[in-house]
Coordinates of C-alpha atoms and ligand atoms in Angstrom, one line a residue:
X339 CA 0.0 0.0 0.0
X340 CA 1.2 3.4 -0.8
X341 CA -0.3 7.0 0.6
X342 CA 1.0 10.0 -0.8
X343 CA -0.2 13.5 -1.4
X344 CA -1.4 12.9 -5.0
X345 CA -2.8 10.3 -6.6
X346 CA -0.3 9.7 -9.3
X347 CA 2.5 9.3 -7.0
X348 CA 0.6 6.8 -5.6
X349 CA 0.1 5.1 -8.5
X350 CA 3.5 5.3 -9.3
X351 CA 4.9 4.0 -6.1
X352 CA 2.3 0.9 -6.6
X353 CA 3.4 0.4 -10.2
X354 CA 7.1 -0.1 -8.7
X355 CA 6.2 -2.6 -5.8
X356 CA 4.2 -5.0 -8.5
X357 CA 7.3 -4.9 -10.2
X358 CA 8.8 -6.7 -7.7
X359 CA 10.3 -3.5 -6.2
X360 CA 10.1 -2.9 -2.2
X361 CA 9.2 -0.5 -0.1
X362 CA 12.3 1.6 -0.4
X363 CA 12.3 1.5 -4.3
X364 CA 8.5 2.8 -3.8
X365 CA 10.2 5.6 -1.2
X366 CA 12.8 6.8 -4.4
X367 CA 10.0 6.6 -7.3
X368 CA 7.2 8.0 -5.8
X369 CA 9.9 11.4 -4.1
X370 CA 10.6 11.8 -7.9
X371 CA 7.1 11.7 -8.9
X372 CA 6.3 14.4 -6.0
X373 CA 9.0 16.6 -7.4
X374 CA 6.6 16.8 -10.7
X375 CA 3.4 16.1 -10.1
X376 CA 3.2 18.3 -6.8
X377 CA 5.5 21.1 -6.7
X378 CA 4.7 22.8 -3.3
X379 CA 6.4 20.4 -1.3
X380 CA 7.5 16.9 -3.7
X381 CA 11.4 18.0 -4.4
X382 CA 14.6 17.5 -5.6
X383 CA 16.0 21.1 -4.8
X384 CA 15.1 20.4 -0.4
X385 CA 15.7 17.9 1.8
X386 CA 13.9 15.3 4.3
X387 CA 13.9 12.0 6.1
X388 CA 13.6 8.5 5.5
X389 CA 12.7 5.7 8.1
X390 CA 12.7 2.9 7.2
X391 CA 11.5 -1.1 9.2
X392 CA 12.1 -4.5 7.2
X393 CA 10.1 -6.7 7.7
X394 CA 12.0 -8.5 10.0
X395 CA 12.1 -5.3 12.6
X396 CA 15.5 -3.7 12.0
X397 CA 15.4 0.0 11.5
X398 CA 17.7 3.0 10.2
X399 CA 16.8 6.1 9.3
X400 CA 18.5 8.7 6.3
X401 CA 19.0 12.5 7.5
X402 CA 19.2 14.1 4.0
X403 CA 18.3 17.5 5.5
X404 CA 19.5 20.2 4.1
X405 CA 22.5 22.6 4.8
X406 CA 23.6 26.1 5.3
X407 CA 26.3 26.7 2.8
X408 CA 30.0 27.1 3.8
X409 CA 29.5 31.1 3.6
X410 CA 26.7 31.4 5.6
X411 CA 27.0 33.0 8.9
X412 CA 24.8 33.9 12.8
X413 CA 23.7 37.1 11.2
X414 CA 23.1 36.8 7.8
X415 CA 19.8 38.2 7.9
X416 CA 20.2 41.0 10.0
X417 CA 20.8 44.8 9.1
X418 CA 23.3 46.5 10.4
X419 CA 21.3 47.8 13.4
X420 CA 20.7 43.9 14.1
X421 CA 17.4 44.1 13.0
X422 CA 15.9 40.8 10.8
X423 CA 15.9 41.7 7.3
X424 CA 11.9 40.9 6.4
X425 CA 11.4 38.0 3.7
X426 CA 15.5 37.8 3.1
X427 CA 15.2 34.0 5.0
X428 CA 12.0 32.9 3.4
X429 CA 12.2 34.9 -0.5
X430 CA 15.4 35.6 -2.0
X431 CA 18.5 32.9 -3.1
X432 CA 20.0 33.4 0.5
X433 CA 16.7 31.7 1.6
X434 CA 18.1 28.3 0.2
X435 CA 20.1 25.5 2.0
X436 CA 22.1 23.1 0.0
X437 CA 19.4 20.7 -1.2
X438 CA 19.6 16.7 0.0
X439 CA 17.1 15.0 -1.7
X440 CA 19.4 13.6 -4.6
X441 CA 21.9 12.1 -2.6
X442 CA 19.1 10.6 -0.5
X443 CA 17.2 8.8 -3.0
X444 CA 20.7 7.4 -4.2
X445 CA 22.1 6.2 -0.5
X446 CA 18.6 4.7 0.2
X447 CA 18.8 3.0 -3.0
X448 CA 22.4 1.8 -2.4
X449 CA 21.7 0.6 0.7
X450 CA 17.6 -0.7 0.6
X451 CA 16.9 -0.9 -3.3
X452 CA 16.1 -4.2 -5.2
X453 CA 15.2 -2.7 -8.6
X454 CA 17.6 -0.6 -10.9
X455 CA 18.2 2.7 -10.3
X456 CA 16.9 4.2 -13.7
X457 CA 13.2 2.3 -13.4
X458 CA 13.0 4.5 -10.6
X459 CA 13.1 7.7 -12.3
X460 CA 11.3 6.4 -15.4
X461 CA 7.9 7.5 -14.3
X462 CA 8.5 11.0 -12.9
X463 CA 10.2 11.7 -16.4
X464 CA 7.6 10.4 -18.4
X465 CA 5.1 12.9 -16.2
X466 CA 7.3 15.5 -17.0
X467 CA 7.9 15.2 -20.6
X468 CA 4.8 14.0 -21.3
X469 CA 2.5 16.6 -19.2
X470 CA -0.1 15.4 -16.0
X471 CA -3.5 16.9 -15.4
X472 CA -3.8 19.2 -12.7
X473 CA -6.5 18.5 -9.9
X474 CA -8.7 20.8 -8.7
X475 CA -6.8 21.7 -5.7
X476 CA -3.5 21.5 -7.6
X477 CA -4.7 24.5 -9.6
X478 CA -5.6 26.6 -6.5
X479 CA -2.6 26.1 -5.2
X480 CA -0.9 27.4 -7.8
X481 CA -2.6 30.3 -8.5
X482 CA -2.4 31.0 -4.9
X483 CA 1.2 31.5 -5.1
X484 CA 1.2 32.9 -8.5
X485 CA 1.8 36.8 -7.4
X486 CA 3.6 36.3 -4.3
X487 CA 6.3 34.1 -5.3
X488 CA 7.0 34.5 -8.9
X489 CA 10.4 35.3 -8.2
X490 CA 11.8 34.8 -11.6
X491 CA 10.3 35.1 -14.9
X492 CA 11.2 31.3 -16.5
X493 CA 9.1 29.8 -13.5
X494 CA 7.0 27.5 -15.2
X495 CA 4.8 27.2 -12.5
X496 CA 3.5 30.6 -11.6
X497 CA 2.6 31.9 -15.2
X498 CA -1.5 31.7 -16.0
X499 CA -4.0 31.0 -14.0
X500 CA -4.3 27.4 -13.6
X501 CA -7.7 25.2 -14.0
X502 CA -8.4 22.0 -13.2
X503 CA -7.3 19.7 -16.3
X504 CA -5.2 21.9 -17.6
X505 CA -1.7 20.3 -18.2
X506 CA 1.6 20.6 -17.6
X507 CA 4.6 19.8 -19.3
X508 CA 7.9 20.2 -17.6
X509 CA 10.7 19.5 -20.3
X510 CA 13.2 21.2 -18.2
X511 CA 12.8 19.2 -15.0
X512 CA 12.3 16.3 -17.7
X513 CA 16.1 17.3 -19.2
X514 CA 17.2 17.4 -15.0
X515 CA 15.6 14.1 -14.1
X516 CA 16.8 12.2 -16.8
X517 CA 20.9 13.5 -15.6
X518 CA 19.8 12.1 -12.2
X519 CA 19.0 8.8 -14.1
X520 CA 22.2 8.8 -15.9
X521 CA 24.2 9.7 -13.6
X522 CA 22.9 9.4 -10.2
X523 CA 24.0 12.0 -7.8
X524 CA 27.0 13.3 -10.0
X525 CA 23.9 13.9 -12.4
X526 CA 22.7 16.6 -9.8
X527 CA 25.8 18.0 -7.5
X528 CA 28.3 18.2 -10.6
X529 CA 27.8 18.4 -14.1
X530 CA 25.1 21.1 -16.3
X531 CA 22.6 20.6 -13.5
X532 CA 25.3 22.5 -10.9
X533 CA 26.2 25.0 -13.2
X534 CA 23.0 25.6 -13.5
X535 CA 22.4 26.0 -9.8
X536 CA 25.3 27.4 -9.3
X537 CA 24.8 30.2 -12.2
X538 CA 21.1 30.8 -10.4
X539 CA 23.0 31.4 -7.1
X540 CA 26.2 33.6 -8.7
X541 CA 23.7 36.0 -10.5
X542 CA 21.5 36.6 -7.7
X543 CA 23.6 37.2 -4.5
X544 CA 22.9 33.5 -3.4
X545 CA 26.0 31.8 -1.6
X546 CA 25.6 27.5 -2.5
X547 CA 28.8 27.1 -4.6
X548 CA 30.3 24.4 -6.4
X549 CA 32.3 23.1 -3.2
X550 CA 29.0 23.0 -0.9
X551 CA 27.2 21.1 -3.7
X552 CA 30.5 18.5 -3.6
X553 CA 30.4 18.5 -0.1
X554 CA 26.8 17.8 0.4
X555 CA 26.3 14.1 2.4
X556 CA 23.5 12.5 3.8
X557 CA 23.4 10.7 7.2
X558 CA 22.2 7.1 8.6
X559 CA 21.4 8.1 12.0
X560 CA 20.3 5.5 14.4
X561 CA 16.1 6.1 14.8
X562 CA 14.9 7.5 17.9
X563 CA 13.4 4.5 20.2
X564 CA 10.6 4.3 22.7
X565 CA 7.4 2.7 24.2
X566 CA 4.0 3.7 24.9
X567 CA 1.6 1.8 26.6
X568 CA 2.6 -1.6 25.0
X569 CA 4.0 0.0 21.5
X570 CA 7.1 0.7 20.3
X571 CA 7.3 4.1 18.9
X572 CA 10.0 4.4 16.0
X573 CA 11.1 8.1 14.8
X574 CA 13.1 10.3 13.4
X575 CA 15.9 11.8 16.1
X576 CA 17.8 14.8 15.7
X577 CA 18.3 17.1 13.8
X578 CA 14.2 16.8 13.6
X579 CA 13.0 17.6 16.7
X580 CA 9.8 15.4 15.7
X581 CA 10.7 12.4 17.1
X582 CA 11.6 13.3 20.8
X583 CA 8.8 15.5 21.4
X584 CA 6.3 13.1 20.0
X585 CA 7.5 10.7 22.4
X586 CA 7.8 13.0 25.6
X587 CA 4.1 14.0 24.2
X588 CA 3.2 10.3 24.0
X589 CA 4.6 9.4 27.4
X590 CA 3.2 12.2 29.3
X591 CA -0.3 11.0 27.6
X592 CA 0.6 8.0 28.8
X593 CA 1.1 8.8 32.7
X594 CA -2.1 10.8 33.1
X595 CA -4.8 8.2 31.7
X596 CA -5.8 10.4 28.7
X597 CA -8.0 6.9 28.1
X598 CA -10.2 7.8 30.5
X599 CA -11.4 11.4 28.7
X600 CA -14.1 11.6 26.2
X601 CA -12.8 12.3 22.6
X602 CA -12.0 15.7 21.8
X603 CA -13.8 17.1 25.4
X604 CA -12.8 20.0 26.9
X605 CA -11.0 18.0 29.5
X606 CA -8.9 15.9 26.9
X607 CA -8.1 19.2 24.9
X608 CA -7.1 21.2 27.9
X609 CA -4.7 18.1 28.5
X610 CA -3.0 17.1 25.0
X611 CA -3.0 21.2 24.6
X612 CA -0.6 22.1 28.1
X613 CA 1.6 18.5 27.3
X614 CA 1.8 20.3 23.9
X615 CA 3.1 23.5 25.2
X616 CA 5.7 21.8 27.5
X617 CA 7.4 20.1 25.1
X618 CA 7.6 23.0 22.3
X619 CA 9.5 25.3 25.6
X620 CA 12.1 22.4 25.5
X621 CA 12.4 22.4 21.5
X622 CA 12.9 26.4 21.6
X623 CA 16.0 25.8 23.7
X624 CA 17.3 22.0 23.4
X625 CA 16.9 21.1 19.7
X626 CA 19.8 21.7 16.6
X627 CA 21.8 19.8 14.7
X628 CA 23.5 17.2 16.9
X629 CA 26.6 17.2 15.0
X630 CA 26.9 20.9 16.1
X631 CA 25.3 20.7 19.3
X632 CA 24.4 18.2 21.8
X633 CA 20.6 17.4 21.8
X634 CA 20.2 16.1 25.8
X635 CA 17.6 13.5 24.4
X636 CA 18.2 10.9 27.4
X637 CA 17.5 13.4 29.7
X638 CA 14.1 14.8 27.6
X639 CA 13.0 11.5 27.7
X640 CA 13.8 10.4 31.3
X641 CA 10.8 9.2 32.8
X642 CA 10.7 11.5 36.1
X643 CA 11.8 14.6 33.8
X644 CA 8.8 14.1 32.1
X645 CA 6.5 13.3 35.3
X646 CA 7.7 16.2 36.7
X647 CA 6.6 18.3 33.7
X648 CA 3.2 16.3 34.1
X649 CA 2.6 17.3 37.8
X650 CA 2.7 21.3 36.5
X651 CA -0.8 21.0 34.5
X652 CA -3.4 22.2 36.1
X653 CA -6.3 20.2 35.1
X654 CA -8.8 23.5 35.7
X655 CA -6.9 25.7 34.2
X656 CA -4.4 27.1 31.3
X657 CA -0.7 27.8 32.4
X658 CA 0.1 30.9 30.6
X659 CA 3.0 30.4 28.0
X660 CA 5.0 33.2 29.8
X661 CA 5.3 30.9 33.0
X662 CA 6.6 27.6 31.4
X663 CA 10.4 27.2 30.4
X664 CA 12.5 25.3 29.2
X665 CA 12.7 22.3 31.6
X666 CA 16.2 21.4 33.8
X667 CA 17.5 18.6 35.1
X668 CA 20.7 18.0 36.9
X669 CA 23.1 16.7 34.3
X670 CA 26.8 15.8 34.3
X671 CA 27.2 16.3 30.6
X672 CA 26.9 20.1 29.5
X673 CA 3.4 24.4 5.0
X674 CA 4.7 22.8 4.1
X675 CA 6.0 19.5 3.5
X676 CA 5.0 16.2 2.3
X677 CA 4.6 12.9 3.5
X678 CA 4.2 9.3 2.3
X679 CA 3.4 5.9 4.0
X680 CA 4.4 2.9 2.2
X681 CA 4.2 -0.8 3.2
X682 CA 5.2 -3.8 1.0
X683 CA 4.3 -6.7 0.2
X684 CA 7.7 -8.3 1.6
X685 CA 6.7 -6.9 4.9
X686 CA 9.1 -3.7 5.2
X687 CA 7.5 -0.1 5.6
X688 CA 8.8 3.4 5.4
X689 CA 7.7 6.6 6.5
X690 CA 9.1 9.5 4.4
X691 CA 8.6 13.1 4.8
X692 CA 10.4 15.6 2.5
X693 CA 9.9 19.5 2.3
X694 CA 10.8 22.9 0.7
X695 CA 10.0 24.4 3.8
X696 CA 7.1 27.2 2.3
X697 CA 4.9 26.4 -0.2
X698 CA 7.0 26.2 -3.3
X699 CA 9.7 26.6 -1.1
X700 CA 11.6 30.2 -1.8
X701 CA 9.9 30.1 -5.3
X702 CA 12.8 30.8 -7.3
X703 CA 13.4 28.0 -9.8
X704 CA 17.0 27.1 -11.7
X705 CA 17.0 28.1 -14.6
X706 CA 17.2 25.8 -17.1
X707 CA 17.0 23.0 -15.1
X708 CA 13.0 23.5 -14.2
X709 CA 13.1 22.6 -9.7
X710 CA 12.5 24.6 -7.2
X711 CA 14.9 25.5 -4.8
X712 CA 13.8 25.5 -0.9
X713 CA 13.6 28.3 1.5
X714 CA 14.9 25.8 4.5
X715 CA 17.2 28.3 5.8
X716 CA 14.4 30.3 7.3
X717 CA 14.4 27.0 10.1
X718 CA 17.2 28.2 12.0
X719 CA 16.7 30.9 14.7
X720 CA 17.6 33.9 12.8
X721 CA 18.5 36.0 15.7
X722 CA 17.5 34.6 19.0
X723 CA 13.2 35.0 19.9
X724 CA 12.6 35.5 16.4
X725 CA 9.7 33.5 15.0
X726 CA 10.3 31.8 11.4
X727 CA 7.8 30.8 9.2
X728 CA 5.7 28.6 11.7
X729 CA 6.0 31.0 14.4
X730 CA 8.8 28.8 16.4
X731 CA 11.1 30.6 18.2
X732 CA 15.0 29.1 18.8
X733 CA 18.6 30.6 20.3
X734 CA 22.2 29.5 20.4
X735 CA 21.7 25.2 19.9
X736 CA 19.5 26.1 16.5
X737 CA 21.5 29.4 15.5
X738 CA 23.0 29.4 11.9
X739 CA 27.0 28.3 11.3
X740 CA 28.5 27.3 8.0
X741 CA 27.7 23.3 6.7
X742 CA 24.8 22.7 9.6
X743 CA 21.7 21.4 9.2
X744 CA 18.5 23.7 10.0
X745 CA 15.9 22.0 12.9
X746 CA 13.3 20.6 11.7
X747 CA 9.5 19.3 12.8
X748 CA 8.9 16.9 10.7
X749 CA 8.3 13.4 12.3
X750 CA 7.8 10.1 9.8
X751 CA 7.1 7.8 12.7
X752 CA 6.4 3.8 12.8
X753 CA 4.8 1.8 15.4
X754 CA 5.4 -1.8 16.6
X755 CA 2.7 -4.0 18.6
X756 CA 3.6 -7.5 20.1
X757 CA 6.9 -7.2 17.7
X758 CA 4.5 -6.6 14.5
X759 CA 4.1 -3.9 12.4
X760 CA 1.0 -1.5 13.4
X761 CA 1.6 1.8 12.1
X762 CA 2.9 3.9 9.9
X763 CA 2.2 7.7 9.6
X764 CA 3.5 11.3 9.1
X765 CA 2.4 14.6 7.9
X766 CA 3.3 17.5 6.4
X767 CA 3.4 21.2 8.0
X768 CA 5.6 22.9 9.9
X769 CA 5.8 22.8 13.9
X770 CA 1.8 21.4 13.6
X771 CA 3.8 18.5 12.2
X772 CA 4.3 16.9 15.8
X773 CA 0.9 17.7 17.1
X774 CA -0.8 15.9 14.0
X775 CA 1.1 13.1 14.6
X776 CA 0.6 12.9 18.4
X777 CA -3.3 13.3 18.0
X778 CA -3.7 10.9 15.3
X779 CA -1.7 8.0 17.7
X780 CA -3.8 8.9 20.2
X781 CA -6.8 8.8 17.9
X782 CA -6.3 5.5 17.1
X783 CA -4.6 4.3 20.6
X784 CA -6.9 5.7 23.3
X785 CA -10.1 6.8 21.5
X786 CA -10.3 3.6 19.6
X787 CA -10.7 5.3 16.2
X788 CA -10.5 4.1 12.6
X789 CA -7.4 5.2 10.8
X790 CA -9.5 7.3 8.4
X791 CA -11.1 8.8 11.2
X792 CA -8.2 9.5 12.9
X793 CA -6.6 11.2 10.3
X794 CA -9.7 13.2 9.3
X795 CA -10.7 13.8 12.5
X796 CA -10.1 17.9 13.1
X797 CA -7.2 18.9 14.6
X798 CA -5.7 21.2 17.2
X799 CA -2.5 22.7 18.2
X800 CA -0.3 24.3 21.0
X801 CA 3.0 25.5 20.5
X802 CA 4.0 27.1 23.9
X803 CA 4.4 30.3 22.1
X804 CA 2.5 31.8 21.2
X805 CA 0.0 31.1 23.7
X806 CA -2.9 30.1 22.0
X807 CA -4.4 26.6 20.7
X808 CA -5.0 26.8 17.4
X809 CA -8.1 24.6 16.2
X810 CA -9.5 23.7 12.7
X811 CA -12.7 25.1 12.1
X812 CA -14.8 22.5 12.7
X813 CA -14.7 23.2 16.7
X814 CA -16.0 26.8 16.1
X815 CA -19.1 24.9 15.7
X816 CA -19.7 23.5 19.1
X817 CA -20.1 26.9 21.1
X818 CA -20.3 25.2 24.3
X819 CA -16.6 23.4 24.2
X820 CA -15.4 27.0 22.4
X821 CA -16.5 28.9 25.9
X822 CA -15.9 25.8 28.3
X823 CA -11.7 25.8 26.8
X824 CA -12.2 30.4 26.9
X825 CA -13.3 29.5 30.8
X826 CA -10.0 27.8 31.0
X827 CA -8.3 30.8 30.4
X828 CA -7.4 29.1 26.8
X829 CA -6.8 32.0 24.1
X830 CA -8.3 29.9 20.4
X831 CA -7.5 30.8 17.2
X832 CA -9.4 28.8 14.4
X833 CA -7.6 28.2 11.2
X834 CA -9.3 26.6 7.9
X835 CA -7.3 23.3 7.6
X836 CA -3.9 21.7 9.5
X837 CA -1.8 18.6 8.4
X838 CA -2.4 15.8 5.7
X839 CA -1.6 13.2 7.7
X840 CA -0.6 9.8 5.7
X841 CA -0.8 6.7 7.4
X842 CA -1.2 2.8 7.4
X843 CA -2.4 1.0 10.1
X844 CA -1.7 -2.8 10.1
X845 CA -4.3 -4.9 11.8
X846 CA -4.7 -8.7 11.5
X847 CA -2.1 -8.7 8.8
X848 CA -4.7 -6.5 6.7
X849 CA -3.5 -2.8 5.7
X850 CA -5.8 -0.2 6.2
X851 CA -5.0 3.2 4.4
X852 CA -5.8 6.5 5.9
X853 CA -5.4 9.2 3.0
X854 CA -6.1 12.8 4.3
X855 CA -9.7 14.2 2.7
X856 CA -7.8 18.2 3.3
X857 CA -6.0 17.5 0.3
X858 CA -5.6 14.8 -3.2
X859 CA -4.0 12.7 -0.7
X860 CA -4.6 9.0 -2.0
X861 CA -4.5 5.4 -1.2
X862 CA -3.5 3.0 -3.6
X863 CA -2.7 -0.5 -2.8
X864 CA -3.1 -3.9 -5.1
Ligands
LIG1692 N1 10.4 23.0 7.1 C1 9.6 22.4 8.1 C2 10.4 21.5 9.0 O1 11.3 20.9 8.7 O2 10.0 21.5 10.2

């Protein structure tokens, strides 16, 4: 079974496993197709993470996040009174971090791929050359960005206004694509595909050169490991911060019988909403890249660390943001994004999610070579209490240095019961990433949901700062929960749509597909 944002990426990544291919070959094909078929977030020009279980339970994980260039510096996007420079981290070339996604799709394949390398890339170029139809959505979407973000004038993308069935052809990605087929990552980092990115970055005060596209290398890290009730929670560790909060979230869920509260009650909002805000005050000041800085992740996750935080929720009412911190311990050591769920018929599964950062990322495209580049730099802290894009503040363990990786949200995530697969989900956004994830375990865990359920079910979201849950829509309708959480002292804010969280859920040896209904997101299985 596949789940991905669009339906043709899902039929792509099907077409590849009744091939014979496995869930990892699916992983590489259907990124690809993304890259084409759904611009906003599907890349080869940003970066991501890949988790990856076989089917016999080992697990590894691919970091192929991207990085700050060798000339980037702290204050890059400051003036010179220290002020941040508006729109510099999120719209111009110095917005972009050296993209990953190539050499991940190629060390995944080394290490995980059964079929050849160039069947992989086969169907994105063939949507490509040979033009896809945009859905209705698809067309909104880009002619929502059209005047914003048409940053230069051979952007294919943001040039009429877009209907549903009109097509696309993208010969220039097409010529790109087929260079990654030919020549695998050399195809991409060196070659007429670098000179073209490195011409786009020359001409336009951007800093990636030639020795930062060389340099660029992906990373196996080991997964980050815990339990919950009687699961085994698989993620993504640092330099995602996705992974470590989803399980202090999980665990602090665990410890104050969340089972016992009705589904989406006032009580069991207040809750999930104040364990939410603890552990975004830890990801402000804890969370980097850990081969820059040392993420204290045993001592986030120890279990009377996160009791303690526990015991400082006041079941009647909301702790303001301005009185939670960071938490301590005594220590002897110092949207959007996109996500796909994919399990095999051999038994393995892989949780990918994979970004630009923005929608359409910074919007400027290489000429000549038709992909977007990202705007990932804006995840650093800027300058220390600054908010990015998602309103997440960061200092000195996040701060920008040359050749480190940006923190991230995003959280693919696996689940084990008895030993057995049981879950497989993600979702794209930005710090709402975690929170969508957490609710839609607990959707399924304690309120006994269906997966489809779960994932459609409306969300809501607290990020410690600022202080305010923010809700989907659908809750503005029930007036009474609206002034029972305002008579906890609760500020709301109610925003159209969160997350499209992709999942699997395995039960009796039968996969169940949740596709999100907020966007094309599609289930397609054989
Ligand atoms: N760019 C969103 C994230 O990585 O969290």
């Amino acid at each position: 079974m596949v789940v991905t944002a669009h339906p043709l990426a899902s039929e792509v990544g099907i077409e590849v496993l009744k091939k014979g291919g496995n869930a990892a070959d699916a992983a590489v094909a259907v990124q690809f197709a993304l890259a084409v078929v759904y611009p906003s977030a599907g890349n080869i020009g940003g970066g991501g993470f890949f988790l990856f279980r076989s089917a016999k339970g080992s697990c590894s994980s691919l970091d192929f996040r991207e990085k700050a260039p060798s000339k980037a510096h702290r204050n890059m996007y400051l003036d010179s009174n220290d002020q941040v420079i508006e729109n510099l981290s999120l719209y111009s070339h110095l917005a972009v971090g050296v993209p990953g996604t190539v050499d991940g799709m190629v060390e995944i394949h080394k290490k995980h791929g059964k079929l050849p390398w160039k069947d992989l890339l086969e169907p994105a170029i063939k949507l490509a050359e040979h033009g896809f139809l945009l859905t209705t959505k698809e067309s909104k979407n880009l002619n929502r960005f059209n005047k914003t973000k048409a940053s230069n004038s051979y952007n294919p993308y943001f040039k009429k206004k877009y209907k549903q069935g009109d097509t696309i052809f993208l010969p220039d990605l097409a010529k790109t694509l087929k260079a990654i087929r030919d020549f695998k990552r050399d195809g991409f980092y060196k070659g007429v595909v670098a000179e073209n990115l490195i011409d786009e970055m020359s001409k336009n005060n951007g800093l990636i050169s030639q020795e930062d596209l060389n340099n660029y290398k992906s990373v196996w890290r080991d997964p980050i490991f815990g339990t919950y009730k009687n699961y085994k929670v698989i993620s993504m560790g640092p330099p995602s911060s996705g992974g470590v909060l989803l399980l202090q979230m999980l665990k602090m869920a665990e410890y104050s019988s969340l089972d016992q509260l009705k589904f989406h009650s006032k009580e069991a909002i207040h809750l999930i909403s104040e364990i939410e805000k603890r552990s975004f005050s830890d990801r402000a000041k804890y969370f980097g890249d850990p081969d820059f800085y040392t993420v204290p992740t045993t001592d986030l996750l120890d279990t009377n660390y996160i009791k303690n935080r526990l015991q400082s929720i006041d079941k009647n009412m909301a702790t303001p943001s301005k009185e939670i911190f960071a938490g301590e311990w005594d220590s002897n050591e110092s949207d959007e994004t996109t996500h796909y769920s994919i399990v095999d018929q051999y038994g393995n599964a892989t949780s990918v999610t994979t970004t630009l950062n923005g929608a359409f990322g910074s919007g400027i495209i290489v000429k000549n070579a038709g992909f977007l580049l990202n705007n990932e730099m804006d995840d650093f802290s800027v300058k220390p209490g600054h908010p990015n894009l998602y309103g997440l503040i960061g200092g000195e363990a996040n701060s920008i240095q040359p050749n480190k990786r940006m923190l991230s949200s995003m959280t693919p995530t696996i689940l084990e019961k008895n030993g057995d697969l049981f879950m497989v989900v993600g979702t794209p956004g930005g710090s709402t990433i975690i929170t969508a994830v957490f609710q839609t375990i607990l959707n399924v865990i304690e309120f006994n949901k269906s997966i489809l359920t779960s994932v459609n079910a409306p969300r809501f979201h607290h990020q410690w700062i600022p202080d305010q849950i923010k809700l989907e829509k659908e809750f503005s309708l029930d007036t009474n929960l609206v002034n029972e959480l305002k008579s906890l002292n609760h500020q709301l804010k109610f925003v159209n749509s969160m997350n499209r969280v992709d999942a699997i859920l395995i039960k009796n040896k039968t996969l169940f597909g949740g596709a999100d209904k907020r966007g094309d997101d599609y289930v397609s299985y054989f």
